[in-house]
XYZ file of C-alpha atoms in Angstrom:
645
model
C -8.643 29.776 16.614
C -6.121 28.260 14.660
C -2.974 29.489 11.829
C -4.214 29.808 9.083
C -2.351 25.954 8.136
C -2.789 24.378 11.377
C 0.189 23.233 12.972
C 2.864 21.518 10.568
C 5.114 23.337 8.156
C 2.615 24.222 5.348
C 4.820 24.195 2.396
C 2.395 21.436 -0.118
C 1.105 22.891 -2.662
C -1.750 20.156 -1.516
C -2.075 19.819 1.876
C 1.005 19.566 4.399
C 1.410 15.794 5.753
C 3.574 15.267 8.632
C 5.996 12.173 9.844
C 7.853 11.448 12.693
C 10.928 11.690 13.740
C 14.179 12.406 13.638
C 16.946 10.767 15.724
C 20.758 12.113 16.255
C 23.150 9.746 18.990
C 26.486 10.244 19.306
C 29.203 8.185 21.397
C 32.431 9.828 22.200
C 34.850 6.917 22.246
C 37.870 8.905 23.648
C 38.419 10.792 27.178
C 36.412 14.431 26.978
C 40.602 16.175 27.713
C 40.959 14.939 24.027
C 38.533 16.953 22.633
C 39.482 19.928 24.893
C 43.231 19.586 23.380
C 42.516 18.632 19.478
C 39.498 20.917 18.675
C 39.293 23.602 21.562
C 36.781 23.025 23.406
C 34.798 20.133 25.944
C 31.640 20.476 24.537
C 32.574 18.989 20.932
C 29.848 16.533 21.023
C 27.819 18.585 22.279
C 28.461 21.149 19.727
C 28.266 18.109 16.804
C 24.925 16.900 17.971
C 23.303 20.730 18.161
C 24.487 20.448 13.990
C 22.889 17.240 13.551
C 19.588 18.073 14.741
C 19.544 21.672 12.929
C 20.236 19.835 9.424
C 17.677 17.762 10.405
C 15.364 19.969 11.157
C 12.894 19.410 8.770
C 11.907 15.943 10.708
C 10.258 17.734 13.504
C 8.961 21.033 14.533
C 6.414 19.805 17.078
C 9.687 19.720 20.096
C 12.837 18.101 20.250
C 14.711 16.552 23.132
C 18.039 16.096 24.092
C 19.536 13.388 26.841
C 23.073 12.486 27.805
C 24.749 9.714 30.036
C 28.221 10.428 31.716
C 30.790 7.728 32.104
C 31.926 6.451 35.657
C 30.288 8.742 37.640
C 31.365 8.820 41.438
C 28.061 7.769 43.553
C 26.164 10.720 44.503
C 26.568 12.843 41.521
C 24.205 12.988 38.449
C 25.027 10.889 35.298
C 22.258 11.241 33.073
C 20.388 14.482 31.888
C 17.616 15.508 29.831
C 16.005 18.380 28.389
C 12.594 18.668 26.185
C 11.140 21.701 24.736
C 7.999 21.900 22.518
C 9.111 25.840 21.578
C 8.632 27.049 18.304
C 12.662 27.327 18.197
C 12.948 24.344 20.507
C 16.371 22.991 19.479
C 18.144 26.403 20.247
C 15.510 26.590 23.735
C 17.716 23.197 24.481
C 20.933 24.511 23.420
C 20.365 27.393 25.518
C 19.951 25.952 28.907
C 22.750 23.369 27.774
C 25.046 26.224 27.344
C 23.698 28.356 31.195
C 25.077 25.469 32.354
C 28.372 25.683 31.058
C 28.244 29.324 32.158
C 27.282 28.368 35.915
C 29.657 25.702 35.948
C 32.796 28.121 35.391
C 30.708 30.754 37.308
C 31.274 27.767 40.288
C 34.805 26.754 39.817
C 36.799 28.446 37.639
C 39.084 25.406 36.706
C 35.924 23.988 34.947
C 37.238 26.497 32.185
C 40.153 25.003 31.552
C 39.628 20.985 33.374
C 37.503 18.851 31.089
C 36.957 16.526 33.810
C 35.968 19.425 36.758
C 33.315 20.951 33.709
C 32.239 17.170 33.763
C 31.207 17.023 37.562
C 29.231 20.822 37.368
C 28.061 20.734 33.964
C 24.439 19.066 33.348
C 24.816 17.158 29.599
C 28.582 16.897 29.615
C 28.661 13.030 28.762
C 30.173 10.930 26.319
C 26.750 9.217 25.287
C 24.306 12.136 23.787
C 21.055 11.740 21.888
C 18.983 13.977 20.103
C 15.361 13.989 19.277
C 13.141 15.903 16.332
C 9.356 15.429 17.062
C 6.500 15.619 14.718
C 3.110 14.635 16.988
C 1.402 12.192 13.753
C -0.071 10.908 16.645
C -0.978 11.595 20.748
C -0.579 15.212 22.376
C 1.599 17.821 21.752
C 2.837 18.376 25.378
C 6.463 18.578 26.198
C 6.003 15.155 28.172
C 5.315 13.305 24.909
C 8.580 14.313 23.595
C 11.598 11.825 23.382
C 13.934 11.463 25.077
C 11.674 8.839 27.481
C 13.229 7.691 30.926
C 12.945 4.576 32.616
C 15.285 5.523 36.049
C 16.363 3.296 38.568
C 19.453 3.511 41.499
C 20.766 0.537 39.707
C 23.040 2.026 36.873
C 22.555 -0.491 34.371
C 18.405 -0.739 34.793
C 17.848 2.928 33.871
C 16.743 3.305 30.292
C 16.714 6.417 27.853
C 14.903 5.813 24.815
C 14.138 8.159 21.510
C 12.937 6.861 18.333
C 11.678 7.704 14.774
C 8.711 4.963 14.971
C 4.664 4.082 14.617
C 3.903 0.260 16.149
C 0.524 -0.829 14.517
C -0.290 -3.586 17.094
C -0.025 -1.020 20.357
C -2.946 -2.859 21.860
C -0.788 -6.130 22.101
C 2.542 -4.512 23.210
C 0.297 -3.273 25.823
C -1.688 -6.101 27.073
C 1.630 -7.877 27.345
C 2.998 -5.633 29.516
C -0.297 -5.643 31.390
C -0.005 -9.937 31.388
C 3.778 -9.815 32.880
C 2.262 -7.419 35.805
C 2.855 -4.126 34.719
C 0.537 -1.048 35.031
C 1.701 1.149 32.269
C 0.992 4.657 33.235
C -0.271 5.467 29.057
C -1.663 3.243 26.315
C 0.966 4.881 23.434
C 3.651 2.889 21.054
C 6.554 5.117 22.931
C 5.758 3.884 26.393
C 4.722 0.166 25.532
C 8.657 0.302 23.834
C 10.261 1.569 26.434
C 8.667 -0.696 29.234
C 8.759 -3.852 26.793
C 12.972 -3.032 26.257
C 12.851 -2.058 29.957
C 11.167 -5.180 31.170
C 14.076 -7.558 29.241
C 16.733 -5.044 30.734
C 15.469 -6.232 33.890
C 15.577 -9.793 32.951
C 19.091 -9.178 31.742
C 20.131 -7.665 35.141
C 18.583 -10.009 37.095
C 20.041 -13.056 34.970
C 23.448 -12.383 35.423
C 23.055 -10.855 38.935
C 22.022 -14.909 39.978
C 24.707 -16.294 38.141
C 27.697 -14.457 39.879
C 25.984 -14.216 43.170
C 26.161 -17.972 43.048
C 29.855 -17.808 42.328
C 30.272 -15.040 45.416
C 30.188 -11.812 44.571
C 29.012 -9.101 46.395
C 26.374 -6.986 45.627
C 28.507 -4.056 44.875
C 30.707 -5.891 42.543
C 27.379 -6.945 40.406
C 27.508 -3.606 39.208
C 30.091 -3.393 37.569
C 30.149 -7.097 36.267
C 26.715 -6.890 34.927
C 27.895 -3.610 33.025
C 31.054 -6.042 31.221
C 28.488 -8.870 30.670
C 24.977 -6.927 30.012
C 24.128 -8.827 26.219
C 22.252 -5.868 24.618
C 21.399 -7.943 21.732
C 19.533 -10.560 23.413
C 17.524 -7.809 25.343
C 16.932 -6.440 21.930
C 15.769 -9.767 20.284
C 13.499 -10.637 23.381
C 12.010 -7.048 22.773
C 11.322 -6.483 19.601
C 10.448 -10.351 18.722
C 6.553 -9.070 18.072
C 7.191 -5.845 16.929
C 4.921 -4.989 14.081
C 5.846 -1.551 12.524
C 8.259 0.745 11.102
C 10.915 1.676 13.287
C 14.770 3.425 13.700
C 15.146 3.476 17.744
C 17.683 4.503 19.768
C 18.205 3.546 23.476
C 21.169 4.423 26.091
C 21.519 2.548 29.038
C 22.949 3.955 32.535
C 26.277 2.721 32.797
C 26.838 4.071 29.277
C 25.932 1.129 26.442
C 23.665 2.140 23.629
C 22.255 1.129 20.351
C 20.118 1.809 17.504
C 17.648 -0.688 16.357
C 15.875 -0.286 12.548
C 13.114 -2.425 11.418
C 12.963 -5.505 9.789
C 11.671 -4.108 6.168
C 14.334 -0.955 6.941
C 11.253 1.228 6.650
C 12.548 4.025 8.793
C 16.053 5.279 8.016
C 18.806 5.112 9.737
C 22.802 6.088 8.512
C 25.616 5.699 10.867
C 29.642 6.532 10.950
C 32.746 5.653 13.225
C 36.366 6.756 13.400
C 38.605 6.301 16.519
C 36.846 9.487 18.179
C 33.356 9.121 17.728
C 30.388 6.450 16.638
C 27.538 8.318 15.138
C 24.011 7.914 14.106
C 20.995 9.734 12.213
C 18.404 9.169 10.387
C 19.765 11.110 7.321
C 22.890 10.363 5.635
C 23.852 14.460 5.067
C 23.483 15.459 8.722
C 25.852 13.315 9.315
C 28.413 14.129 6.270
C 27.963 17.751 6.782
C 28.519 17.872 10.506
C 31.615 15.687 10.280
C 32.838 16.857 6.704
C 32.259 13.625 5.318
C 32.137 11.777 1.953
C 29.056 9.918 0.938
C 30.561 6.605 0.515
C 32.127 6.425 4.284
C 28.627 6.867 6.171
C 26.724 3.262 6.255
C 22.968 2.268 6.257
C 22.090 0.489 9.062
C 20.792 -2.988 8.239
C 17.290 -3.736 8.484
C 16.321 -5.859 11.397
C 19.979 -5.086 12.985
C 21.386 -2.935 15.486
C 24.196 -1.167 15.715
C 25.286 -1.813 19.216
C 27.704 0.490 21.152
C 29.840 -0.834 24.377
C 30.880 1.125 27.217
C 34.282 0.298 26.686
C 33.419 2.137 22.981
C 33.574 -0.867 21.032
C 30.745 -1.188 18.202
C 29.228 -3.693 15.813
C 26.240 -4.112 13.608
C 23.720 -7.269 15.423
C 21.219 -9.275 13.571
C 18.083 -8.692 16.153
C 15.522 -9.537 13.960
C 15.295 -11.847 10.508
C 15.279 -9.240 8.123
C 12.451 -9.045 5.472
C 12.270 -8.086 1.632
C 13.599 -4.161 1.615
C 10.881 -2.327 1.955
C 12.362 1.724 2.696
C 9.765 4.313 2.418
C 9.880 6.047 -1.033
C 8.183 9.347 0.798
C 11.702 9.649 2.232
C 12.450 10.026 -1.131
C 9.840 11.953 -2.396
C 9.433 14.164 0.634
C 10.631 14.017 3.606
C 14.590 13.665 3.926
C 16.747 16.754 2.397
C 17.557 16.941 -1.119
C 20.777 17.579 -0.294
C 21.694 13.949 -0.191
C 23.687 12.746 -3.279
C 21.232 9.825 -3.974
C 18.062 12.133 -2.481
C 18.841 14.623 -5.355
C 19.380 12.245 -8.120
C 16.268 10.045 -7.330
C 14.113 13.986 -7.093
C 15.373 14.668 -11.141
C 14.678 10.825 -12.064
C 11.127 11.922 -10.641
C 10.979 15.140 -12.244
C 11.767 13.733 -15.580
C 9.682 10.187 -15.609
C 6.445 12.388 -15.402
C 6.436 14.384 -18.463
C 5.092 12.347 -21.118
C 2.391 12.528 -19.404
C 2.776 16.491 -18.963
C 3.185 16.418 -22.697
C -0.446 14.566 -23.176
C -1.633 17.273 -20.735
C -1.020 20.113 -22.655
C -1.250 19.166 -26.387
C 2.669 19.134 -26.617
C 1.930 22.823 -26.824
C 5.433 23.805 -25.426
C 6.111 27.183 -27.265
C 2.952 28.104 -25.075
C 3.569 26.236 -21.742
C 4.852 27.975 -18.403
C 6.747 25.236 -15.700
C 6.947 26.251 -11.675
C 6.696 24.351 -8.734
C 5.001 24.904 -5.128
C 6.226 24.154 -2.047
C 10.195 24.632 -2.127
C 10.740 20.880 -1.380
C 9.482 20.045 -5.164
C 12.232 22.399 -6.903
C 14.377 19.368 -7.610
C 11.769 17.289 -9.471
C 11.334 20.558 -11.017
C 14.493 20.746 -12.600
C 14.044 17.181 -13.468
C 11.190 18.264 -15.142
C 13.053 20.770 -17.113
C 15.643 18.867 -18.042
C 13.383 16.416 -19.839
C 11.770 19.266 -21.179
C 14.707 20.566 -22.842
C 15.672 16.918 -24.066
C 11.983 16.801 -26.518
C 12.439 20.359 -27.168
C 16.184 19.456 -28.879
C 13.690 17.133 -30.704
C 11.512 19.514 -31.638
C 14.268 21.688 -32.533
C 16.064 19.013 -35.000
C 13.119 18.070 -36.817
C 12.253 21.738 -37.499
C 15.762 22.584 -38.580
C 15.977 19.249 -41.069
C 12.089 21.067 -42.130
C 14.337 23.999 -43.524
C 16.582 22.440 -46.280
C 19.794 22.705 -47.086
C 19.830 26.221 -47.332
C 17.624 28.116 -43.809
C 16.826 31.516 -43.878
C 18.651 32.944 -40.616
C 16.041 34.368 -38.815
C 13.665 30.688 -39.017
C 17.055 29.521 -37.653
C 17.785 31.554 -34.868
C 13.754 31.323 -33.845
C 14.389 27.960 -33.413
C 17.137 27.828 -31.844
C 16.062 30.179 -29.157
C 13.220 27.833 -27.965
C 13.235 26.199 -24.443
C 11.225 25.221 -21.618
C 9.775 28.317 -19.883
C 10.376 28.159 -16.510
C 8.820 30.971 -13.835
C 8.493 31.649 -10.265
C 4.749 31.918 -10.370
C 3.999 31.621 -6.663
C 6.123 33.586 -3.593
C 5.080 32.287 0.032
C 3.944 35.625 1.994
C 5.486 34.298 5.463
C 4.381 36.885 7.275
C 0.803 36.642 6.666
C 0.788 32.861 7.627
C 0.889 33.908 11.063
C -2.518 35.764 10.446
C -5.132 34.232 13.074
C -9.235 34.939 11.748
C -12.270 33.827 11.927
C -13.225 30.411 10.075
C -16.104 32.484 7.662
C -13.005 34.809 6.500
C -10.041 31.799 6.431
C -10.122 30.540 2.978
C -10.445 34.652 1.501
C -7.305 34.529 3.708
C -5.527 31.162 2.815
C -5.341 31.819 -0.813
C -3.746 35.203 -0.401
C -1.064 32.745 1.649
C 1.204 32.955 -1.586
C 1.416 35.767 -3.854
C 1.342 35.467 -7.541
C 4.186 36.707 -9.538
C 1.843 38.968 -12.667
C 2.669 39.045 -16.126
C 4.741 35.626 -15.823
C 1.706 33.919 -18.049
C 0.397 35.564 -21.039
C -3.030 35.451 -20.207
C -5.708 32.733 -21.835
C -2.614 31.886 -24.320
C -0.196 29.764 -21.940
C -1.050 26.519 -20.091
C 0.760 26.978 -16.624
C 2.042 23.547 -15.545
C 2.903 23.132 -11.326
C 4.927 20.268 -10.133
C 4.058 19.274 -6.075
C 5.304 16.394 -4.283
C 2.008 14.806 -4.016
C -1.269 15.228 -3.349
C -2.870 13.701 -0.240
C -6.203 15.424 0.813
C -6.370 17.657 -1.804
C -8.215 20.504 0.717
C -5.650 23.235 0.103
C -5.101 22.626 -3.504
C -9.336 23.176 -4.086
C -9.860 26.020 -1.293
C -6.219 28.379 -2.175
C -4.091 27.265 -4.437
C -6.106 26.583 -7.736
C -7.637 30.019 -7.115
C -4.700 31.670 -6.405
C -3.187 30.533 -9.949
C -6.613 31.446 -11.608
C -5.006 35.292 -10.895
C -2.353 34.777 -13.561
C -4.814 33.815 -16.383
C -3.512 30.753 -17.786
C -5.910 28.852 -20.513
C -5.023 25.662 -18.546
C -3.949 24.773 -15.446
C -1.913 21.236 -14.967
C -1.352 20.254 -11.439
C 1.935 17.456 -11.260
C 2.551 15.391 -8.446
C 5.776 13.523 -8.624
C 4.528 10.804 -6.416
C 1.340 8.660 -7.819
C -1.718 8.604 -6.149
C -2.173 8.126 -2.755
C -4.740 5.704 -2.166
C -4.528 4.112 1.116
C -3.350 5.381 5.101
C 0.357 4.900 6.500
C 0.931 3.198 9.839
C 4.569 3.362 10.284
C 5.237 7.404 10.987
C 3.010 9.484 8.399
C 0.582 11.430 9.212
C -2.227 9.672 6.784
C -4.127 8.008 9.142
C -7.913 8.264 7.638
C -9.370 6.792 4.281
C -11.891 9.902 3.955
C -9.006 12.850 3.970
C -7.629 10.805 0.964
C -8.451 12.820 -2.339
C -7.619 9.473 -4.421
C -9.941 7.675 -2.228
C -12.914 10.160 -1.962
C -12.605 10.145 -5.883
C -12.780 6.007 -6.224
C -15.922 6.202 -3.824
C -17.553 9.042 -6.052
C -16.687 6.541 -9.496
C -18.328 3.448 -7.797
C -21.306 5.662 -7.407
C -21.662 7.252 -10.505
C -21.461 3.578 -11.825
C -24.140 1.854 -10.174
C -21.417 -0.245 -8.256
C -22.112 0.738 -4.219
C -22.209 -3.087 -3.968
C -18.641 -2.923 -3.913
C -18.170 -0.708 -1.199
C -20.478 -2.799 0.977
C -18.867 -5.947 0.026
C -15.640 -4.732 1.417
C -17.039 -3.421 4.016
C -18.309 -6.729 5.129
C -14.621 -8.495 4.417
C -13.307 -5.951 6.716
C -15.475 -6.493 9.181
C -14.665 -10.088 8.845
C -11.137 -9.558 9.348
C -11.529 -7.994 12.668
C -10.621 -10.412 15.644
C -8.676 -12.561 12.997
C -4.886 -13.236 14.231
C -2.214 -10.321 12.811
C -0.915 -12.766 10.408
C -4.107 -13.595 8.600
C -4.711 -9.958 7.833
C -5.268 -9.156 4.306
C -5.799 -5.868 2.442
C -9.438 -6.464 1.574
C -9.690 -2.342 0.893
C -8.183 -2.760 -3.117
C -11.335 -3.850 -4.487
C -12.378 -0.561 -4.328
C -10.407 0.703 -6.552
C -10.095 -2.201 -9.210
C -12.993 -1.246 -11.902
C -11.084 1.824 -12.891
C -7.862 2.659 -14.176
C -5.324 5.252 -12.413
C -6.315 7.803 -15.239
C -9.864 7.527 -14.490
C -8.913 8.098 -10.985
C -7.172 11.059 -11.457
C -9.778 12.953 -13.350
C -12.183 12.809 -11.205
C -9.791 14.281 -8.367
C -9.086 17.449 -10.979
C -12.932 17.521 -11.103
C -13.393 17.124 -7.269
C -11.137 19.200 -6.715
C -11.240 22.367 -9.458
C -13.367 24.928 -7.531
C -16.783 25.571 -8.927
C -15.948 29.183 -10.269
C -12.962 28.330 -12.165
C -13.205 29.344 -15.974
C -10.061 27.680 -16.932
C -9.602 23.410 -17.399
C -7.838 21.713 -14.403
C -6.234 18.422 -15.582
C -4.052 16.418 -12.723
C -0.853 14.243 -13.749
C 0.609 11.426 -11.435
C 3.343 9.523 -10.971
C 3.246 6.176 -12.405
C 4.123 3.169 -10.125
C 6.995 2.265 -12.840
C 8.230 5.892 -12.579
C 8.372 5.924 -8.733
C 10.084 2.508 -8.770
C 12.068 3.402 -11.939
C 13.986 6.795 -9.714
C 13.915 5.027 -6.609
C 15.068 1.126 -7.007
C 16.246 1.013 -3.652
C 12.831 2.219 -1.852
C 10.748 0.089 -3.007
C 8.325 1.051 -0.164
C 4.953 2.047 -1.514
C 2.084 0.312 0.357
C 0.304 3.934 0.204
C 0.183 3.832 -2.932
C -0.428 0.447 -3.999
C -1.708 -1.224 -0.436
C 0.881 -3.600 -0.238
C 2.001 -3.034 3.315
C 4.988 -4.609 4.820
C 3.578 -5.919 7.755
C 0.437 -7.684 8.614
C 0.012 -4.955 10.807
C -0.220 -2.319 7.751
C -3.264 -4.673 6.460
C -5.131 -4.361 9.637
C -4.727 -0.917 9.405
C -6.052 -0.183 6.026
C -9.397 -2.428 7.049
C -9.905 -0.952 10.257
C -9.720 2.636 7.980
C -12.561 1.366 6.085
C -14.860 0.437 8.859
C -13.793 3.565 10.274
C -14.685 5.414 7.093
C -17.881 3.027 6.252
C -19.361 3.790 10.063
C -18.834 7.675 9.954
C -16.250 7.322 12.890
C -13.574 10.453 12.236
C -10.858 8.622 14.180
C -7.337 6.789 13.417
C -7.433 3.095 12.877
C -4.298 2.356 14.984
């Protein structure tokens, strides 16, 4: 048995899709007494990174993770910690046992109360490197050993490794056999292991390079230590690393004696924001968690560079490193759309621009019919195009409103006035999430009765067979909620028409680089194209590219080409879409179901500076993305149910 949503948060008012991750690394560039004086306690950072993974929250719910690294430990005693918890409320689980140990430290010596440096020596996690981890599983198990942070340990200081990233590699297979080619046995065939052993194996290289070099000029073996930790070039390990990376990436990395970084891809498809003062250097992969957990403007927290990394010393030092040649800017707009929190100034903007750019459409949808339209939106995360929606709304309704008032003459009786006058957009809260029932568990013959009493229906906010009811999503991906629950559920309230919105366009084709949309058949936009080519006598497309594909297999990554677009060329987006309102309206619906989408110029129009959108229009980033796409369609074309990378 199952929830009655499976496993992610099901807020869509299609069906939930998932991404990983979400990072959080802090360095504390000052002695942990400073802290302890200016703000009152030792566990500052500590404290700072438990905020930045709780207002980033929404980036994983699978587990989270938590490591640390302590400065200049004396031999013998533990410098680097790490805790992992796949718990419903796994952030506080961590926080928890950080905090027992704060308690049996004191409980042990009683100075630790008082000593920053005594809590230091009993208490696990009190270092001056910490990084945080937010974990949704898009891919592999669920277990608490596939959470980040990963560990490469060694009794060599600078050869241990901790690594935690937001990231999906889409040539694994590679990475792998290389590691296999150099002599390794990797332990698991997964992007987060073939990372850390690639970054792991040039950390080795590193260490042994300068180790040769200064034993030839005489030192001893215990100085190395300490001069490979002042010479250790993090970059180069970096470039040597990530030189055939193909993906989307933001990864973090701490090494023993206390150096760190954060690497983002080339085409800055993952996100990644840092800040740094005199007391800290900080990263995340949203700019808010950042601002609110330091009180922050917006203008003082930077984007990291794609293909850089911002590369922290021991000695505290920082800069941003050019690891990799970076490509054309190509940020994922389902950041924008989706994922991050609208609470970002530039989040929230780009959500109204979204909001608004879809209602001429809206307009076509329901006859301009206004007077006798009702707006809502489901899940919670599509309130802000909502309100973008509205506003728009209100901006033709002044229209309206002008033209009908010039209609009166010079001379308008009162009453026609004020009628006018009192018209606007009618906005409702048609649909209340019934939390408590989510947690329902039933048979599968009784699960959809049950799914579409998920969200209760607010009665009497449409007049019934008089209003159109118009519901704004964030998009619409598999469409298998909206058809089973949803559609029904809205059917309750009576409207003459229902209009489904998405404020992103049409999903057409799988992501590779940290969504979960790893199969052409779950896609409603796809499912539709393939049900068009049929009805029009034109299967020989879908066999043509299913022989390109096949012919692409075996061909090197850079010759990869998105062969998969030809299936949707003899139709236009607005042929698309109906047929996903008629695939998807529910055979015992009385009322029409029309579907609007986002237009590509809209999307690109709110969000200039995300211009990452190979979803929607198959232009991937990386060759990798195109291999991807093809291998879906074999997949797809074969009846295999499985993920292409």
């Amino acid at each position: 048995m199952a929830p009655l949503f499976g496993s992610t948060a099901p807020n869509a008012l299609s069906d939930a899709i998932k991404h990983e991750c979400g990072i959080a690394l802090i360095r504390l560039r000052k002695p942990l007494e400073y802290y302890q004086q200016r703000y009152g306690t030792p566990l500052y950072g500590l404290n700072k990174l438990y905020l930045l993974m709780e207002k980033q929250h929404n980036r994983g719910q699978d587990g989270a993770g938590v490591g640390s690294i302590k400065l200049d430990p004396v031999p013998g005693a533990n410098y680097i910690d790490r805790s992992r918890s796949t718990d419903k409320q796994a952030i506080q689980k961590i926080f928890e046992r950080i905090h027992r140990g704060y308690d049996e430290a004191v409980k042990l010596d009683a100075a630790a109360k008082d000593d920053a440096q005594v809590l230091k020596h009993h208490m696990p996690f009190m270092g001056e490197v910490l990084l945080g981890h937010l974990r949704y599983a898009t891919f592999g198990k669920d277990g608490e050993e596939n959470c980040h942070p990963r560990r490469r340990l060694n009794n060599w200081m600078t050869r241990n490794l901790v690594v935690a990233g937001n990231f999906n590699m889409t040539n694994v297979d590679e990475l792998f056999e290389l590691l296999v080619s150099i002599g390794q046995h990797p332990k698991e065939r997964s992007d987060t292991m073939t990372v850390l052993e690639k970054i792991g194996h040039f950390l080795d290289v590193e260490n042994d390079r300068i180790a040769h070099l200064h034993r030839q000029l005489g030192y001893s073996e215990k100085q190395l230590t300490q001069v490979i930790s002042e010479k250790l070039d993090v970059k180069q390990i970096l470039i040597n690393s990530a030189l055939d990376f193909d993906g989307g990436y933001a990864l973090a990395g701490m090494v023993g004696h206390g150096d760190a970084f954060v690497l983002r891809d080339p085409a800055g498809i993952r996100p990644a924001f840092w800040y740094a003062d005199e007391e800290v250097v900080v990263v995340a992969s949203e700019r808010p968690a950042i601002q609110t957990a330091f009180g922050l403007r917006t203008e003082v927290v930077n984007e990291l560079t794609p293909g850089h990394a911002l590369i922290i010393r021991k000695d505290g030092t920082y800069s941003e490193q050019k690891v990799r040649e970076p490509l054309e800017k190509r940020a994922c707009s389902f950041e924008r759309i989706y994922f991050s929190r609208g609470s970002d100034r530039d989040v929230y903007r780009e959500r109204i621009a979204l909001g608004r750019s879809v209602c001429p459409a809206i307009l076509e949808a329901v006859d301009h019919d206004l007077e006798n339209t009702v707006f809502s939106f489901i899940p919670n995360t599509a309130e802000v195009a909502c309100y973008g929606m509205l506003k728009e709304m209100e901006d033709e309704l002044d229209r309206v409103k002008e033209r009908r008032i010039l209609e009166l003459g010079a001379n308008p009786d009162p009453a026609e006035l004020r009628a006018i006058l009192a018209l606007r957009p009618r906005l409702e809260k048609v649909a209340i999430k019934d939390a408590k029932l989510r947690t329902f568990i039933t048979a599968d013959d009784a699960r959809d009765d049950l799914v579409a009493h998920v969200y209760d229906i607010t009665y009497g906010t449409v007049r019934p067979n008089v209003d159109n009811l118009v519901v704004i999503d964030d998009s619409i991906v598999r469409g298998t909620t909206l058809k089973q629950s949803i559609l029904k559920m809205l059917a309750r309230l009576e409207p003459k028409r229902i209009v489904v919105v998405s404020s992103a366009p049409q999903i057409r084709y799988p992501d590779c680089y940290g969504i979960d949309m790893a199969k052409m058949g779950d896609l409603a936009a796809f499912r539709a194209a393939i049900a068009l080519l049929k009805e029009t006598k034109q299967e020989n497309i879908i066999d043509d590219v299913y022989d390109r594909a096949l012919a692409m297999v075996g061909r090197p990554l850079a010759e990869q080409e998105n062969v998969v677009k030809d299936i949707y060329k003899p139709f236009t987006p607005q042929q698309v879409s109906d047929k996903i309102a008629e695939m998807l309206t529910p055979e015992d619906l009385s009322m029409e179901v029309k579907l609007v989408f986002q237009s590509m110029e809209g999307l690109h129009a709110a969000c200039p500076d995300h211009t990452g959108d190979w979803y929607f229009t198959g232009d991937y980033p990386t060759p990798g993305g195109n291999r991807v796409v093809n291998r879906a369609f074999i997949n797809y074309r074969e009846g295999k149910n499985v993920r292409a990378y």
